[in-house]
């Protein structure tokens, strides 16, 4: 039994309670009730990913040695940060199952399943925590991705704020999603001799799933916001 599982459970419960409390304090408007998961998920997702991003950048800045050893080296608190992230993805997974139709959310459910398995290995083994933190850099872009969803639901598409967010969203998408995933794939390939076969297989499958999904999403964003 790993104490990290307690952190995962606590994170799941905390985000669950936050969602319930937010729904009662600020009921969604009629135009957003059909997209209840997007309303709550976008609001808390923007806050959560912003907080995660600050913590991640601080970790890498204060502990540069972690970039040299992504398997066994991680600073105090990094393991808990990954465990909190697992709880967040679990809560979001359950929320989608309860409030979205399967044909509307299967891509995100699949994405979350891969993330939960990969991060769960890091939490249970207390290894590859640095690699998981690199993967979480992807969430920096999620701040602007969630903000885009909120602006869409508020019918603010034809505004300067939406246009500016679209530009920043695509820029951070290239830097923190596509480039980060490419670097992680390269790291896995170069360190394949130092990673156990089972873990290497999970990581390779994860990269094989995440990379095409993110490229497809990038094309959808580019087509929707710039090519129309």
PDB file of C-alpha atoms in Angstrom, residues 7-228:
ATOM      1  CA  UNK A   7      -3.169  11.667  -1.716  1.00  0.00           C
ATOM      2  CA  UNK A   8      -4.930  10.462  -4.879  1.00  0.00           C
ATOM      3  CA  UNK A   9      -8.106   9.700  -2.906  1.00  0.00           C
ATOM      4  CA  UNK A  10      -7.960  13.036  -1.086  1.00  0.00           C
ATOM      5  CA  UNK A  11      -7.433  14.923  -4.345  1.00  0.00           C
ATOM      6  CA  UNK A  12     -10.360  13.096  -5.953  1.00  0.00           C
ATOM      7  CA  UNK A  13     -12.650  13.894  -3.018  1.00  0.00           C
ATOM      8  CA  UNK A  14     -11.539  17.545  -2.880  1.00  0.00           C
ATOM      9  CA  UNK A  15     -12.196  18.194  -6.574  1.00  0.00           C
ATOM     10  CA  UNK A  16     -15.507  16.320  -6.302  1.00  0.00           C
ATOM     11  CA  UNK A  17     -16.622  18.522  -3.412  1.00  0.00           C
ATOM     12  CA  UNK A  18     -15.461  21.664  -5.236  1.00  0.00           C
ATOM     13  CA  UNK A  19     -17.540  20.755  -8.268  1.00  0.00           C
ATOM     14  CA  UNK A  20     -20.601  20.048  -6.135  1.00  0.00           C
ATOM     15  CA  UNK A  21     -20.162  23.254  -4.156  1.00  0.00           C
ATOM     16  CA  UNK A  22     -19.653  25.358  -7.273  1.00  0.00           C
ATOM     17  CA  UNK A  23     -22.813  23.936  -8.844  1.00  0.00           C
ATOM     18  CA  UNK A  24     -24.875  24.882  -5.782  1.00  0.00           C
ATOM     19  CA  UNK A  25     -23.345  28.333  -5.250  1.00  0.00           C
ATOM     20  CA  UNK A  26     -23.321  29.392  -8.909  1.00  0.00           C
ATOM     21  CA  UNK A  27     -25.895  27.413 -10.930  1.00  0.00           C
ATOM     22  CA  UNK A  28     -25.026  27.328 -14.641  1.00  0.00           C
ATOM     23  CA  UNK A  29     -27.187  29.493 -16.926  1.00  0.00           C
ATOM     24  CA  UNK A  30     -29.834  27.764 -19.090  1.00  0.00           C
ATOM     25  CA  UNK A  31     -27.626  28.017 -22.205  1.00  0.00           C
ATOM     26  CA  UNK A  32     -24.892  25.971 -20.489  1.00  0.00           C
ATOM     27  CA  UNK A  33     -26.948  23.329 -18.690  1.00  0.00           C
ATOM     28  CA  UNK A  34     -26.677  20.893 -21.558  1.00  0.00           C
ATOM     29  CA  UNK A  35     -22.901  21.143 -21.198  1.00  0.00           C
ATOM     30  CA  UNK A  36     -22.696  20.897 -17.413  1.00  0.00           C
ATOM     31  CA  UNK A  37     -19.375  19.025 -17.490  1.00  0.00           C
ATOM     32  CA  UNK A  38     -17.827  21.643 -19.775  1.00  0.00           C
ATOM     33  CA  UNK A  39     -19.049  24.477 -17.566  1.00  0.00           C
ATOM     34  CA  UNK A  40     -17.704  23.035 -14.319  1.00  0.00           C
ATOM     35  CA  UNK A  41     -14.710  21.303 -15.860  1.00  0.00           C
ATOM     36  CA  UNK A  42     -13.672  24.412 -17.760  1.00  0.00           C
ATOM     37  CA  UNK A  43     -13.944  26.657 -14.720  1.00  0.00           C
ATOM     38  CA  UNK A  44     -12.083  24.426 -12.279  1.00  0.00           C
ATOM     39  CA  UNK A  45      -9.808  23.139 -15.044  1.00  0.00           C
ATOM     40  CA  UNK A  46      -8.561  26.651 -15.793  1.00  0.00           C
ATOM     41  CA  UNK A  47      -7.851  27.293 -12.098  1.00  0.00           C
ATOM     42  CA  UNK A  48      -6.312  23.876 -11.508  1.00  0.00           C
ATOM     43  CA  UNK A  49      -4.019  23.907 -14.522  1.00  0.00           C
ATOM     44  CA  UNK A  50      -2.879  27.458 -13.770  1.00  0.00           C
ATOM     45  CA  UNK A  51      -1.914  26.401 -10.233  1.00  0.00           C
ATOM     46  CA  UNK A  52      -0.235  23.228 -11.531  1.00  0.00           C
ATOM     47  CA  UNK A  53       1.748  25.254 -14.066  1.00  0.00           C
ATOM     48  CA  UNK A  54       3.135  27.579 -11.408  1.00  0.00           C
ATOM     49  CA  UNK A  55       4.184  24.639  -9.230  1.00  0.00           C
ATOM     50  CA  UNK A  56       5.781  22.788 -12.144  1.00  0.00           C
ATOM     51  CA  UNK A  57       7.851  25.720 -13.364  1.00  0.00           C
ATOM     52  CA  UNK A  58       8.983  26.372  -9.796  1.00  0.00           C
ATOM     53  CA  UNK A  59      10.039  22.722  -9.367  1.00  0.00           C
ATOM     54  CA  UNK A  60      12.168  22.710 -12.511  1.00  0.00           C
ATOM     55  CA  UNK A  61      13.667  26.097 -11.674  1.00  0.00           C
ATOM     56  CA  UNK A  62      14.623  25.186  -8.089  1.00  0.00           C
ATOM     57  CA  UNK A  63      15.753  21.639  -8.929  1.00  0.00           C
ATOM     58  CA  UNK A  64      17.550  21.653 -12.309  1.00  0.00           C
ATOM     59  CA  UNK A  65      19.219  18.323 -11.452  1.00  0.00           C
ATOM     60  CA  UNK A  66      15.853  16.635 -11.965  1.00  0.00           C
ATOM     61  CA  UNK A  67      16.118  17.204 -15.727  1.00  0.00           C
ATOM     62  CA  UNK A  68      19.202  14.943 -15.771  1.00  0.00           C
ATOM     63  CA  UNK A  69      17.511  12.012 -14.021  1.00  0.00           C
ATOM     64  CA  UNK A  70      13.807  11.648 -14.716  1.00  0.00           C
ATOM     65  CA  UNK A  71      13.625   8.148 -13.233  1.00  0.00           C
ATOM     66  CA  UNK A  72      14.868   8.189  -9.647  1.00  0.00           C
ATOM     67  CA  UNK A  73      15.371  11.868  -8.795  1.00  0.00           C
ATOM     68  CA  UNK A  74      12.560  14.126  -7.682  1.00  0.00           C
ATOM     69  CA  UNK A  75      12.373  17.014  -5.174  1.00  0.00           C
ATOM     70  CA  UNK A  76      10.183  16.967  -2.052  1.00  0.00           C
ATOM     71  CA  UNK A  77       6.547  17.437  -2.927  1.00  0.00           C
ATOM     72  CA  UNK A  78       6.915  16.353  -6.562  1.00  0.00           C
ATOM     73  CA  UNK A  79       5.483  12.895  -5.841  1.00  0.00           C
ATOM     74  CA  UNK A  80       2.471  14.455  -4.098  1.00  0.00           C
ATOM     75  CA  UNK A  81       1.954  16.824  -7.031  1.00  0.00           C
ATOM     76  CA  UNK A  82       1.721  13.877  -9.429  1.00  0.00           C
ATOM     77  CA  UNK A  83      -0.647  12.074  -7.019  1.00  0.00           C
ATOM     78  CA  UNK A  84      -2.886  15.166  -6.844  1.00  0.00           C
ATOM     79  CA  UNK A  85      -2.941  15.217 -10.645  1.00  0.00           C
ATOM     80  CA  UNK A  86      -4.072  11.581 -10.744  1.00  0.00           C
ATOM     81  CA  UNK A  87      -6.941  12.475  -8.406  1.00  0.00           C
ATOM     82  CA  UNK A  88      -7.911  15.399 -10.631  1.00  0.00           C
ATOM     83  CA  UNK A  89      -7.955  13.255 -13.788  1.00  0.00           C
ATOM     84  CA  UNK A  90      -9.944  10.552 -11.979  1.00  0.00           C
ATOM     85  CA  UNK A  91     -12.555  13.094 -10.868  1.00  0.00           C
ATOM     86  CA  UNK A  92     -12.770  14.559 -14.364  1.00  0.00           C
ATOM     87  CA  UNK A  93     -13.140  11.032 -15.774  1.00  0.00           C
ATOM     88  CA  UNK A  94     -16.049  10.246 -13.423  1.00  0.00           C
ATOM     89  CA  UNK A  95     -17.651  13.646 -14.117  1.00  0.00           C
ATOM     90  CA  UNK A  96     -17.577  12.994 -17.858  1.00  0.00           C
ATOM     91  CA  UNK A  97     -19.092   9.533 -17.419  1.00  0.00           C
ATOM     92  CA  UNK A  98     -21.943  11.013 -15.379  1.00  0.00           C
ATOM     93  CA  UNK A  99     -22.668  14.140 -17.438  1.00  0.00           C
ATOM     94  CA  UNK A 100     -21.571  13.536 -21.036  1.00  0.00           C
ATOM     95  CA  UNK A 101     -22.727  11.092 -23.670  1.00  0.00           C
ATOM     96  CA  UNK A 102     -20.116   8.513 -24.588  1.00  0.00           C
ATOM     97  CA  UNK A 103     -19.910   9.520 -28.261  1.00  0.00           C
ATOM     98  CA  UNK A 104     -19.153  13.104 -27.171  1.00  0.00           C
ATOM     99  CA  UNK A 105     -16.450  12.298 -24.654  1.00  0.00           C
ATOM    100  CA  UNK A 106     -14.792   9.016 -25.671  1.00  0.00           C
ATOM    101  CA  UNK A 107     -11.616  10.772 -26.842  1.00  0.00           C
ATOM    102  CA  UNK A 108     -11.123  12.560 -23.510  1.00  0.00           C
ATOM    103  CA  UNK A 109     -12.045   9.416 -21.568  1.00  0.00           C
ATOM    104  CA  UNK A 110      -9.393   7.517 -23.511  1.00  0.00           C
ATOM    105  CA  UNK A 111      -6.891  10.320 -22.936  1.00  0.00           C
ATOM    106  CA  UNK A 112      -7.590  10.375 -19.193  1.00  0.00           C
ATOM    107  CA  UNK A 113      -7.315   6.570 -18.978  1.00  0.00           C
ATOM    108  CA  UNK A 114      -3.816   6.650 -20.475  1.00  0.00           C
ATOM    109  CA  UNK A 115      -2.740   9.504 -18.176  1.00  0.00           C
ATOM    110  CA  UNK A 116      -4.138   7.801 -15.054  1.00  0.00           C
ATOM    111  CA  UNK A 117      -2.307   4.538 -15.843  1.00  0.00           C
ATOM    112  CA  UNK A 118       1.032   6.238 -16.628  1.00  0.00           C
ATOM    113  CA  UNK A 119       0.931   8.627 -13.671  1.00  0.00           C
ATOM    114  CA  UNK A 120      -0.360   5.857 -11.428  1.00  0.00           C
ATOM    115  CA  UNK A 121       2.808   3.860 -12.108  1.00  0.00           C
ATOM    116  CA  UNK A 122       4.918   6.843 -11.030  1.00  0.00           C
ATOM    117  CA  UNK A 123       2.855   7.257  -7.841  1.00  0.00           C
ATOM    118  CA  UNK A 124       3.000   3.569  -6.882  1.00  0.00           C
ATOM    119  CA  UNK A 125       6.674   2.964  -7.721  1.00  0.00           C
ATOM    120  CA  UNK A 126       8.020   6.365  -6.602  1.00  0.00           C
ATOM    121  CA  UNK A 127       9.937   6.366  -9.882  1.00  0.00           C
ATOM    122  CA  UNK A 128       9.549   8.274 -13.157  1.00  0.00           C
ATOM    123  CA  UNK A 129       8.129  11.183 -11.146  1.00  0.00           C
ATOM    124  CA  UNK A 130      10.370  13.577 -13.097  1.00  0.00           C
ATOM    125  CA  UNK A 131       9.072  12.127 -16.358  1.00  0.00           C
ATOM    126  CA  UNK A 132       5.499  12.618 -15.137  1.00  0.00           C
ATOM    127  CA  UNK A 133       6.289  16.245 -14.241  1.00  0.00           C
ATOM    128  CA  UNK A 134       7.577  16.820 -17.771  1.00  0.00           C
ATOM    129  CA  UNK A 135       4.291  15.380 -19.062  1.00  0.00           C
ATOM    130  CA  UNK A 136       2.381  17.804 -16.829  1.00  0.00           C
ATOM    131  CA  UNK A 137       4.022  20.733 -18.640  1.00  0.00           C
ATOM    132  CA  UNK A 138       1.439  19.963 -21.314  1.00  0.00           C
ATOM    133  CA  UNK A 139      -1.193  21.324 -18.927  1.00  0.00           C
ATOM    134  CA  UNK A 140       0.210  24.852 -19.231  1.00  0.00           C
ATOM    135  CA  UNK A 141      -1.557  25.045 -22.578  1.00  0.00           C
ATOM    136  CA  UNK A 142      -4.762  23.742 -20.972  1.00  0.00           C
ATOM    137  CA  UNK A 143      -5.201  27.135 -19.264  1.00  0.00           C
ATOM    138  CA  UNK A 144      -5.883  28.748 -22.641  1.00  0.00           C
ATOM    139  CA  UNK A 145      -7.703  25.688 -23.980  1.00  0.00           C
ATOM    140  CA  UNK A 146     -10.184  25.844 -21.081  1.00  0.00           C
ATOM    141  CA  UNK A 147     -10.482  29.624 -21.413  1.00  0.00           C
ATOM    142  CA  UNK A 148     -11.350  29.165 -25.087  1.00  0.00           C
ATOM    143  CA  UNK A 149     -14.174  26.785 -24.112  1.00  0.00           C
ATOM    144  CA  UNK A 150     -15.531  29.260 -21.545  1.00  0.00           C
ATOM    145  CA  UNK A 151     -15.481  32.107 -24.099  1.00  0.00           C
ATOM    146  CA  UNK A 152     -17.283  29.902 -26.623  1.00  0.00           C
ATOM    147  CA  UNK A 153     -20.018  29.054 -24.135  1.00  0.00           C
ATOM    148  CA  UNK A 154     -20.369  32.744 -23.276  1.00  0.00           C
ATOM    149  CA  UNK A 155     -20.876  33.585 -26.985  1.00  0.00           C
ATOM    150  CA  UNK A 156     -17.775  35.796 -27.041  1.00  0.00           C
ATOM    151  CA  UNK A 157     -16.304  34.363 -30.234  1.00  0.00           C
ATOM    152  CA  UNK A 158     -16.249  37.693 -32.107  1.00  0.00           C
ATOM    153  CA  UNK A 159     -14.226  39.553 -29.497  1.00  0.00           C
ATOM    154  CA  UNK A 160     -10.633  40.714 -29.186  1.00  0.00           C
ATOM    155  CA  UNK A 161     -10.246  38.603 -26.059  1.00  0.00           C
ATOM    156  CA  UNK A 162     -11.173  35.432 -27.950  1.00  0.00           C
ATOM    157  CA  UNK A 163      -8.867  36.279 -30.857  1.00  0.00           C
ATOM    158  CA  UNK A 164      -5.945  37.019 -28.539  1.00  0.00           C
ATOM    159  CA  UNK A 165      -6.573  33.824 -26.580  1.00  0.00           C
ATOM    160  CA  UNK A 166      -6.678  31.836 -29.835  1.00  0.00           C
ATOM    161  CA  UNK A 167      -3.221  33.077 -30.812  1.00  0.00           C
ATOM    162  CA  UNK A 168      -1.730  32.366 -27.373  1.00  0.00           C
ATOM    163  CA  UNK A 169      -3.532  29.020 -27.285  1.00  0.00           C
ATOM    164  CA  UNK A 170      -1.954  27.808 -30.537  1.00  0.00           C
ATOM    165  CA  UNK A 171       1.477  29.167 -29.565  1.00  0.00           C
ATOM    166  CA  UNK A 172       1.505  27.401 -26.193  1.00  0.00           C
ATOM    167  CA  UNK A 173       0.037  24.315 -27.866  1.00  0.00           C
ATOM    168  CA  UNK A 174       3.094  23.988 -30.110  1.00  0.00           C
ATOM    169  CA  UNK A 175       5.575  24.708 -27.306  1.00  0.00           C
ATOM    170  CA  UNK A 176       4.058  22.824 -24.369  1.00  0.00           C
ATOM    171  CA  UNK A 177       2.127  20.031 -26.073  1.00  0.00           C
ATOM    172  CA  UNK A 178       3.664  19.033 -29.384  1.00  0.00           C
ATOM    173  CA  UNK A 179       7.289  19.921 -28.499  1.00  0.00           C
ATOM    174  CA  UNK A 180       7.019  18.375 -25.011  1.00  0.00           C
ATOM    175  CA  UNK A 181       5.558  15.126 -26.338  1.00  0.00           C
ATOM    176  CA  UNK A 182       8.274  14.998 -29.024  1.00  0.00           C
ATOM    177  CA  UNK A 183      10.966  15.467 -26.349  1.00  0.00           C
ATOM    178  CA  UNK A 184       9.415  12.745 -24.165  1.00  0.00           C
ATOM    179  CA  UNK A 185       9.295  10.321 -27.110  1.00  0.00           C
ATOM    180  CA  UNK A 186      12.961  11.052 -27.829  1.00  0.00           C
ATOM    181  CA  UNK A 187      13.878  10.537 -24.146  1.00  0.00           C
ATOM    182  CA  UNK A 188      12.116   7.162 -24.082  1.00  0.00           C
ATOM    183  CA  UNK A 189      13.931   6.050 -27.227  1.00  0.00           C
ATOM    184  CA  UNK A 190      17.366   7.145 -25.949  1.00  0.00           C
ATOM    185  CA  UNK A 191      16.857   5.582 -22.501  1.00  0.00           C
ATOM    186  CA  UNK A 192      15.177   2.354 -23.549  1.00  0.00           C
ATOM    187  CA  UNK A 193      18.077   0.309 -22.075  1.00  0.00           C
ATOM    188  CA  UNK A 194      17.527   1.856 -18.626  1.00  0.00           C
ATOM    189  CA  UNK A 195      13.764   1.380 -18.463  1.00  0.00           C
ATOM    190  CA  UNK A 196      12.178  -2.010 -17.594  1.00  0.00           C
ATOM    191  CA  UNK A 197      10.373  -3.606 -20.584  1.00  0.00           C
ATOM    192  CA  UNK A 198       6.897  -3.363 -19.015  1.00  0.00           C
ATOM    193  CA  UNK A 199       7.310   0.308 -18.110  1.00  0.00           C
ATOM    194  CA  UNK A 200       8.870   1.064 -21.475  1.00  0.00           C
ATOM    195  CA  UNK A 201       5.896  -0.589 -23.212  1.00  0.00           C
ATOM    196  CA  UNK A 202       3.403   1.496 -21.204  1.00  0.00           C
ATOM    197  CA  UNK A 203       5.329   4.687 -21.968  1.00  0.00           C
ATOM    198  CA  UNK A 204       5.617   3.871 -25.665  1.00  0.00           C
ATOM    199  CA  UNK A 205       1.892   3.126 -25.944  1.00  0.00           C
ATOM    200  CA  UNK A 206       1.132   6.341 -24.063  1.00  0.00           C
ATOM    201  CA  UNK A 207       3.238   8.410 -26.470  1.00  0.00           C
ATOM    202  CA  UNK A 208       1.753   6.573 -29.466  1.00  0.00           C
ATOM    203  CA  UNK A 209      -1.734   7.515 -28.242  1.00  0.00           C
ATOM    204  CA  UNK A 210      -1.089  11.066 -27.052  1.00  0.00           C
ATOM    205  CA  UNK A 211       0.923  12.363 -29.998  1.00  0.00           C
ATOM    206  CA  UNK A 212      -1.657  11.675 -32.765  1.00  0.00           C
ATOM    207  CA  UNK A 213      -4.505  12.871 -30.537  1.00  0.00           C
ATOM    208  CA  UNK A 214      -2.755  16.185 -29.881  1.00  0.00           C
ATOM    209  CA  UNK A 215      -1.854  16.684 -33.552  1.00  0.00           C
ATOM    210  CA  UNK A 216      -5.494  16.085 -34.547  1.00  0.00           C
ATOM    211  CA  UNK A 217      -6.717  18.521 -31.880  1.00  0.00           C
ATOM    212  CA  UNK A 218      -4.193  21.116 -33.082  1.00  0.00           C
ATOM    213  CA  UNK A 219      -5.573  20.821 -36.613  1.00  0.00           C
ATOM    214  CA  UNK A 220      -9.139  21.197 -35.321  1.00  0.00           C
ATOM    215  CA  UNK A 221      -8.220  24.340 -33.396  1.00  0.00           C
ATOM    216  CA  UNK A 222      -6.344  25.778 -36.363  1.00  0.00           C
ATOM    217  CA  UNK A 223      -9.237  25.051 -38.712  1.00  0.00           C
ATOM    218  CA  UNK A 224     -11.879  26.392 -36.319  1.00  0.00           C
ATOM    219  CA  UNK A 225     -10.142  29.620 -35.236  1.00  0.00           C
ATOM    220  CA  UNK A 226      -8.016  30.589 -38.253  1.00  0.00           C
ATOM    221  CA  UNK A 227      -8.894  28.719 -41.446  1.00  0.00           C
ATOM    222  CA  UNK A 228     -12.623  29.455 -41.595  1.00  0.00           C
TER     223      UNK A 228
END
